[in-house]
Coordinates of C-alpha atoms in Angstrom, one line a residue:
X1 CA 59.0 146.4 100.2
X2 CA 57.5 147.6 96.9
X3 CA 56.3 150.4 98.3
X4 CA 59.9 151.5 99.9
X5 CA 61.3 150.8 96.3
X6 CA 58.6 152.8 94.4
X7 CA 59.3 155.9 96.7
X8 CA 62.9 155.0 96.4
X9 CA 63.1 155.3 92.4
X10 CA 60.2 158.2 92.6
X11 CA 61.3 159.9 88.9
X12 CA 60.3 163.2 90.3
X13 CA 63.6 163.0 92.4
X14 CA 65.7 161.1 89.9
X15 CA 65.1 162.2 86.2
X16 CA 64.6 165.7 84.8
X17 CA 60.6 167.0 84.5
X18 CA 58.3 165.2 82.1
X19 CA 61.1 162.1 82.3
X20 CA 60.0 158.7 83.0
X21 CA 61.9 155.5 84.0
X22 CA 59.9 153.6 80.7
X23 CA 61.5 156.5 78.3
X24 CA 64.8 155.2 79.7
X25 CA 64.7 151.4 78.3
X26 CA 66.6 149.8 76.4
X27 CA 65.3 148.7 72.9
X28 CA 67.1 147.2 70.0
X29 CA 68.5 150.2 68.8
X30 CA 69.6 151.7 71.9
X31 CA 70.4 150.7 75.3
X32 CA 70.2 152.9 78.1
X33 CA 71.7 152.6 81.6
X34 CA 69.7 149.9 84.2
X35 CA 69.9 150.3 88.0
X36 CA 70.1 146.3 88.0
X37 CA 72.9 146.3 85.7
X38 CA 75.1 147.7 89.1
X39 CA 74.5 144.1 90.3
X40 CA 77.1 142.9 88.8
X41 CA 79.9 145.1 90.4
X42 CA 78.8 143.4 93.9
X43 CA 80.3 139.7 93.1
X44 CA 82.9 141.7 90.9
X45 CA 84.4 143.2 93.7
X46 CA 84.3 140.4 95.9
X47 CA 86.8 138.9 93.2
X48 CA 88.7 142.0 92.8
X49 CA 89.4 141.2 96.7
X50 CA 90.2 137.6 95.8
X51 CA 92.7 139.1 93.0
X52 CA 94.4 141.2 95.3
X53 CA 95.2 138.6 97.8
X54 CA 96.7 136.8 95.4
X55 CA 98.7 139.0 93.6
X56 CA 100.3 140.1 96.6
X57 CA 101.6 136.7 97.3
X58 CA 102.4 135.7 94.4
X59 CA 103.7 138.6 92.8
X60 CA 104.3 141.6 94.8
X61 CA 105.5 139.3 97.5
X62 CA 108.4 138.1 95.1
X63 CA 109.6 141.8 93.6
X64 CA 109.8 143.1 96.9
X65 CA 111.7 140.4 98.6
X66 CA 114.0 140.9 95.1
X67 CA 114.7 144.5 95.6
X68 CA 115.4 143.2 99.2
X69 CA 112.9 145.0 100.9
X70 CA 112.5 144.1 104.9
X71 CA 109.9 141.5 105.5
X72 CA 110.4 141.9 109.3
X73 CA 108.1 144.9 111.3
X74 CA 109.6 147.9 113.9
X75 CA 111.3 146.6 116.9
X76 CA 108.9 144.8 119.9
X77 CA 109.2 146.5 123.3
X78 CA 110.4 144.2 125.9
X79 CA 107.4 143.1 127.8
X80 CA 106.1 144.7 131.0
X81 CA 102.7 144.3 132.5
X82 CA 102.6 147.4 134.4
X83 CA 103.3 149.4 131.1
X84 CA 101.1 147.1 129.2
X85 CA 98.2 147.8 131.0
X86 CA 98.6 151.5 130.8
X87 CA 98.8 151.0 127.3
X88 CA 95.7 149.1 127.0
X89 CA 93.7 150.3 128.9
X90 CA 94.5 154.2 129.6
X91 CA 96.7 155.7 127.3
X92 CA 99.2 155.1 124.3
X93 CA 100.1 158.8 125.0
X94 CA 101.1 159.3 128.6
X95 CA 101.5 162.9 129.6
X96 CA 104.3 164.3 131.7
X97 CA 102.3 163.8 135.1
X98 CA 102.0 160.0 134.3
X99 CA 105.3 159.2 133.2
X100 CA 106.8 160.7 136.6
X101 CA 104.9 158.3 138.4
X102 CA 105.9 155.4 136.3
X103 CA 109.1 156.4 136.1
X104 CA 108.9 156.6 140.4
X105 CA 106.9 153.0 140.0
X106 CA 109.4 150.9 137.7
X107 CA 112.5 152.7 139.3
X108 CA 113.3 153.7 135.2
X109 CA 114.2 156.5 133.7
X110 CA 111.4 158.9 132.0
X111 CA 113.2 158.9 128.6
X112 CA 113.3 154.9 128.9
X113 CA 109.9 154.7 129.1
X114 CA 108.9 157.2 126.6
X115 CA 110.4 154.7 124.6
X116 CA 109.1 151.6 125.5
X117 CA 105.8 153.4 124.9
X118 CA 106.9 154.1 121.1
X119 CA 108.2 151.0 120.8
X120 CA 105.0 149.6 121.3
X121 CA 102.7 151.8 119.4
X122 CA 105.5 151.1 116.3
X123 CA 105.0 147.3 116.4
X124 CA 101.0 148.3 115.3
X125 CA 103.1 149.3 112.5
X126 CA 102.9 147.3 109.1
X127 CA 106.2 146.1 107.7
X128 CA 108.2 147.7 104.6
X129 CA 107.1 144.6 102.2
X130 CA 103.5 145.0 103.6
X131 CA 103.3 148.6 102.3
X132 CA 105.5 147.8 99.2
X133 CA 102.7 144.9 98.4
X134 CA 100.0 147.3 98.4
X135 CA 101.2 149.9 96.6
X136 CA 102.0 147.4 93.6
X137 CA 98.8 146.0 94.0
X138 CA 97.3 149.4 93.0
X139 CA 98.7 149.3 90.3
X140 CA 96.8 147.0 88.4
X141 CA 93.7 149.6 88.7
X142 CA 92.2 150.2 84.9
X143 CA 93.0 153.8 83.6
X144 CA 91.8 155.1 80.7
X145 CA 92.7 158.3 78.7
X146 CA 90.9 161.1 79.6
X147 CA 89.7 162.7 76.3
X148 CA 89.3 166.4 76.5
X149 CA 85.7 166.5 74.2
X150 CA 83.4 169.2 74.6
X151 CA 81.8 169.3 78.0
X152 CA 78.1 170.7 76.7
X153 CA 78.0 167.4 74.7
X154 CA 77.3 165.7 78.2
X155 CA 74.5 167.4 78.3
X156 CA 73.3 167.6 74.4
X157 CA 69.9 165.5 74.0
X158 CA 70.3 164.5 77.7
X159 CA 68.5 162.0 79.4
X160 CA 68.0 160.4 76.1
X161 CA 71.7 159.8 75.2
X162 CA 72.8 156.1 74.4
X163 CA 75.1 154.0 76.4
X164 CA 78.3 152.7 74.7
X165 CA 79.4 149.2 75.7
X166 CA 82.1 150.2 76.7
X167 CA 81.0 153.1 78.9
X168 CA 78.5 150.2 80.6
X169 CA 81.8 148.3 81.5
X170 CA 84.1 151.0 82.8
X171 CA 81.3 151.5 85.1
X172 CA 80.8 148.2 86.3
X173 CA 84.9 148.0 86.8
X174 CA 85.0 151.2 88.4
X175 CA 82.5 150.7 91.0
X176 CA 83.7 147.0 91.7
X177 CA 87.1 148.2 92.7
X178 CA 86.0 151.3 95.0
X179 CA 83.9 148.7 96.8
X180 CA 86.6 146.5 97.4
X181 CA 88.6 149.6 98.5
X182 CA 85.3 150.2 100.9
X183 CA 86.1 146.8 102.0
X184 CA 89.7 146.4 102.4
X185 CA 90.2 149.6 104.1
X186 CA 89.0 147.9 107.7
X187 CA 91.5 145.1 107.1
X188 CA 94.5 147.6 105.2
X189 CA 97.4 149.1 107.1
X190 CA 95.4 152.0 109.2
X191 CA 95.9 155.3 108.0
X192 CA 96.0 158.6 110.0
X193 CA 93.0 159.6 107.6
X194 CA 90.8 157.0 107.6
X195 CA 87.6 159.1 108.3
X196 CA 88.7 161.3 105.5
X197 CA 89.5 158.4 103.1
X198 CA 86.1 156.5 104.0
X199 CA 84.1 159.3 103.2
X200 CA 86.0 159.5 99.6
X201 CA 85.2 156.1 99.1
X202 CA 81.7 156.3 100.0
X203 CA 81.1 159.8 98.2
X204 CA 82.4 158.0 95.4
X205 CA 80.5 155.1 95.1
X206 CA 77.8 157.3 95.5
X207 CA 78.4 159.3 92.6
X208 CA 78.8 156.3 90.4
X209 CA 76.1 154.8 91.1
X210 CA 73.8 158.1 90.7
X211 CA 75.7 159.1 87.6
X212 CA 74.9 156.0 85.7
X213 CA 71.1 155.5 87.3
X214 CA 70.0 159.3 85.7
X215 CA 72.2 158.5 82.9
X216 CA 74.8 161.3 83.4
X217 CA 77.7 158.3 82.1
X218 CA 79.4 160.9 79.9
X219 CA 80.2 163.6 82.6
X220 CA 80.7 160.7 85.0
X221 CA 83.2 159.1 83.0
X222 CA 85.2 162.4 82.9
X223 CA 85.7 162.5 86.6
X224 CA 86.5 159.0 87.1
X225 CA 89.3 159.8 84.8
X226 CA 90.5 162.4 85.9
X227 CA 90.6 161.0 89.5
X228 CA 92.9 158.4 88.2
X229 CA 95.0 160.5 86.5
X230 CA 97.4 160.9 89.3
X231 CA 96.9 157.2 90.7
X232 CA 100.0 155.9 89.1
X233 CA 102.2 158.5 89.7
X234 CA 101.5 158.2 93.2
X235 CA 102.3 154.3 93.4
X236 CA 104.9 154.3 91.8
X237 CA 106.9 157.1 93.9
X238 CA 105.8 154.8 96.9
X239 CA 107.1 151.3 95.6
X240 CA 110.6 153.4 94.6
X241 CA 110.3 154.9 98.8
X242 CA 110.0 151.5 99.4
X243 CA 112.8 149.8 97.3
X244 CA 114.8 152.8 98.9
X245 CA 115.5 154.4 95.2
X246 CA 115.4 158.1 96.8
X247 CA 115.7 160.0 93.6
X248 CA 113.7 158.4 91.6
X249 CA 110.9 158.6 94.6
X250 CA 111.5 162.3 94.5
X251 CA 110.9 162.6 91.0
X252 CA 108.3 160.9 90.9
X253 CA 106.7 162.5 94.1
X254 CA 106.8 165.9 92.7
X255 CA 105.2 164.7 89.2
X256 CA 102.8 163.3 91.0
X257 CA 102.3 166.3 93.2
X258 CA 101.7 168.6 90.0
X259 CA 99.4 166.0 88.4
X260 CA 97.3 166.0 91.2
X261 CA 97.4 169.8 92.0
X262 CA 96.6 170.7 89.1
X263 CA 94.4 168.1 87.5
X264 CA 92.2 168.3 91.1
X265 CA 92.3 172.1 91.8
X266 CA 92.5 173.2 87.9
X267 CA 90.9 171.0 85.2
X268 CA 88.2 169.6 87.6
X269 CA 86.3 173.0 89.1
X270 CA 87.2 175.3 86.0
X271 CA 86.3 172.4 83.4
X272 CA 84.2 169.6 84.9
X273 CA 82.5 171.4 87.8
X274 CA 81.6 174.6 85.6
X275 CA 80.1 171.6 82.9
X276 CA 78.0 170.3 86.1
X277 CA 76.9 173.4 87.4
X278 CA 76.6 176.1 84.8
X279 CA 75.8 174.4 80.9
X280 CA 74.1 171.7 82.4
X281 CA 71.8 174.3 84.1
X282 CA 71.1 176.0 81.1
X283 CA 71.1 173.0 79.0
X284 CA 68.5 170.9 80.7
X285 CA 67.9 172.4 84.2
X286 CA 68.1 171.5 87.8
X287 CA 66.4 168.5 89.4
X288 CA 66.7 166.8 93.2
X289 CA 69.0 163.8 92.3
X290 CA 71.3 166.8 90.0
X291 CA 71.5 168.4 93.6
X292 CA 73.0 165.9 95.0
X293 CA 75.0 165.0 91.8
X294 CA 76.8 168.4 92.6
X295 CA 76.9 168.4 96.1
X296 CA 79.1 165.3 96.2
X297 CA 81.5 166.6 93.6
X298 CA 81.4 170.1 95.6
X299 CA 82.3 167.1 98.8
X300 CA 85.5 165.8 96.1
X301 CA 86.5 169.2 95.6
X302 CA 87.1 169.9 99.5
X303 CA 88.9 166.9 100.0
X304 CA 91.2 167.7 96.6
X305 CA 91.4 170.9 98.7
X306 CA 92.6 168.7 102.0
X307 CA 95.0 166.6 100.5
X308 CA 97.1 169.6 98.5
X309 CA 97.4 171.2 101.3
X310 CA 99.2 168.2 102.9
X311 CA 100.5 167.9 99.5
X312 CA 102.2 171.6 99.9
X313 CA 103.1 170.9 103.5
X314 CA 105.5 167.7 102.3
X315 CA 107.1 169.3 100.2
X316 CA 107.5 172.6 102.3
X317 CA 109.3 170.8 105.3
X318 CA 110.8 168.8 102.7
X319 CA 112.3 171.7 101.2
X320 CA 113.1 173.1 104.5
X321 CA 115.4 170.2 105.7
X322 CA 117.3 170.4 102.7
X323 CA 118.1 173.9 103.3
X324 CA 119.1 173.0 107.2
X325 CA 120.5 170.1 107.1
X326 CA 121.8 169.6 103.1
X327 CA 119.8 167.0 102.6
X328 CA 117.8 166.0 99.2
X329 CA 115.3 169.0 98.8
X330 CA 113.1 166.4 97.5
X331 CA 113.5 164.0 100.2
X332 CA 109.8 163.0 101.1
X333 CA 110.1 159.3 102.2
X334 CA 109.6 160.7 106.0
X335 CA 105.4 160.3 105.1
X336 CA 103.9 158.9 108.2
X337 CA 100.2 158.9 106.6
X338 CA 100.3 155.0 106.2
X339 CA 101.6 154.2 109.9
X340 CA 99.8 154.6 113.4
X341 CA 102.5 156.3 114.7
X342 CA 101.7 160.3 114.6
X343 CA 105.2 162.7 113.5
X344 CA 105.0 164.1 117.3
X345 CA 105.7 160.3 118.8
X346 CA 109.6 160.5 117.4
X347 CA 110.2 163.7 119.4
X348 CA 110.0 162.3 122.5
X349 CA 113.8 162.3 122.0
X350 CA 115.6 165.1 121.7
X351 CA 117.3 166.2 118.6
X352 CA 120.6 164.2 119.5
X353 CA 119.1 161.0 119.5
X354 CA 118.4 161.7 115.5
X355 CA 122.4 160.5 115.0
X356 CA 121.3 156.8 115.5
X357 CA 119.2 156.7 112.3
X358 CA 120.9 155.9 108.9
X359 CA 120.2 158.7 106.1
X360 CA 117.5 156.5 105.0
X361 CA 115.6 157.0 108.1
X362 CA 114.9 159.9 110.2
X363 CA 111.8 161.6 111.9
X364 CA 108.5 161.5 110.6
X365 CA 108.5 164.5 108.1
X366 CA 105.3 165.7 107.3
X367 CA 101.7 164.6 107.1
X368 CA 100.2 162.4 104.0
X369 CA 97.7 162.4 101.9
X370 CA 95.4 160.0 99.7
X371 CA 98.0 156.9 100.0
X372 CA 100.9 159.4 99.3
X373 CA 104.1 158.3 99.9
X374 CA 103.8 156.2 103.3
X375 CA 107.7 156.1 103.8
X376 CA 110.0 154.2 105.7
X377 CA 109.5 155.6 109.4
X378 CA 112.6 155.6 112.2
X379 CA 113.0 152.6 113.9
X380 CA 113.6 152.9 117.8
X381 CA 116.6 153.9 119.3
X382 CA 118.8 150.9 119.1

């Protein structure tokens, strides 16, 4: 085990040339970043888990049930073994071919059974207050200012650059509550992006903890930052999708969409990116572990990439449908990122089915993104 540890923590792969883990110690008048001192964030998120449960009880539980949010899920399809087991055990997507023959089996009509099969994919689906309880729940994530200082300080006297307390505890808070997102996300409401999202969370944890073990806190701290930045925005539009307060949802949708567009696509490749891969090359110079430093943010910069684009696309076919059909331009509750159901399940109907939904319903409109804006989906036809 020593030995898998000592190759593990080789310095030639983690610290710049003529480095060495004893320069990096912490004495009386400084203290330096200390693998062990991750430890910590392991119970820490086990209680940030503990925390949430709680809060969404006692707290989020309450507000929504205030604002009269539904407690109870989509519609249950009436039983049937024969389409059970189809369901179960083939398909939740019967093609044409297969729906004839049920159709000819149950002496049914195709469209009724294109329903019963939506039905019963929708009751996977998470209620209203669930989703409402989660998004408020987010909300009680730390964010800090991002201060704008100069980026080649990052890099000025670097490895040998102190730790400030409260640098040491940002990290420890920060990499407590991506693990419990690591954690959570098997027992969350599954998302239509879950690879995507898992591989964030781990490329993040990653880049945490390899910031803070070679000492790059500084430029480390200025991406956690600006990850956040668009965190609250995002919630909030959700909990007022939720709460059914359309406008202010819209508002706060496209806020959040400019925040994030530009904060993820601007400030981080032209200012934090160029800091990682240009000054810091000329500044101290390229060693394995700053490799892989950069090829996980280059990793965060095609997923920024991703999720605008779905960004865009909402607001596109939102856009679109207010054009058509005068509705609110800015109408993106129709999100179906934070449901099982896929946008192509609700046109199984045709379009003349669409004049059983209230205004506040309606077809899945677009595709989500990062936790943005799962909306209140159409219920079955009643």
């Amino acid at each position: 085990m020593a030995g898998v540890l000592a190759w593990f923590w080789n310095e030639r792969f983690w610290l710049p040339h003529n480095v060495t883990w004893a320069d990096l110690k912490s004495t009386d008048e400084s203290s330096f970043p200390q693998a062990e001192d991750l430890y910590l964030a392991c119970p820490l998120a086990f209680c940030v888990f503990m925390v949430r449960l709680v809060f969404e009880r006692f707290i989020a539980r309450p507000c929504a049930l205030g604002l009269k949010i539904q407690a109870s899920g989509p519609q249950k399809a009436q039983p049937n073994a024969i389409l059970e087991k189809v369901f179960t055990a083939i398909t939740k997507h019967p093609d044409e071919k297969r729906l004839e023959g049920l159709s000819k089996q149950l002496d049914w009509d195709v469209r009724t059974i294109q329903r019963w099969f939506r039905q019963r994919r929708n009751q996977e689906k998470p209620s209203t207050l669930a989703r409402f309880c989660e998004s408020m729940y987010v909300l009680l994530e730390l964010h800090q200012t991002l201060w704008l200082w100069n980026t080649r300080e990052c890099w000025n006297n670097y490895p040998y650059q102190a730790l400030t307390v409260d640098l040491h505890y940002y990290y420890i808070v920060e990499l407590s509550f991506y693990l419990s997102l690591l954690l959570t996300q098997f027992t969350d409401i599954r998302r239509k992006d879950f690879p995507v999202m898992l591989v964030h969370h781990l490329a993040a944890i990653s880049l945490i903890t390899f910031s803070y073990v070679n000492n790059m806190a500084r430029v480390g701290t200025l991406v956690m930052c600006l990850h956040d930045a668009a965190d609250v925005l995002l919630e909030a539009a959700k909990m007022a999708n939720y709460a059914k307060c359309q406008r202010l949802c819209n508002l706060l949708f496209v806020m959040f969409a400019l925040v994030f567009v530009s904060s993820r696509l601007g400030v981080f490749p032209v200012w934090v990116l160029n800091s990682t891969l240009f000054e810091s090359w000329e500044l101290v110079g390229p060693f394995p572990s700053w490799w892989v430093f950069n090829l996980l943010l280059l990793l965060l910069l095609v997923l920024h990439m991703f999720w605008s684009y779905l960004i865009v696309k909402i607001a596109c076919r939102a856009i679109s449908r207010g054009k058509a059909a005068k509705w609110n331009p800015l109408d993106v509750s129709k999100d179906d990122r934070s449901d099982v159901e896929s946008s192509s399940d609700e046109e199984d109907d045709p379009p003349c089915s669409l004049k059983h939904h209230s205004s506040s319903n309606g077809t899945n409109g677009a595709h989500g993104t990062n936790g943005y804006l799962s909306g209140t989906h159409s219920h079955d036809d009643h």
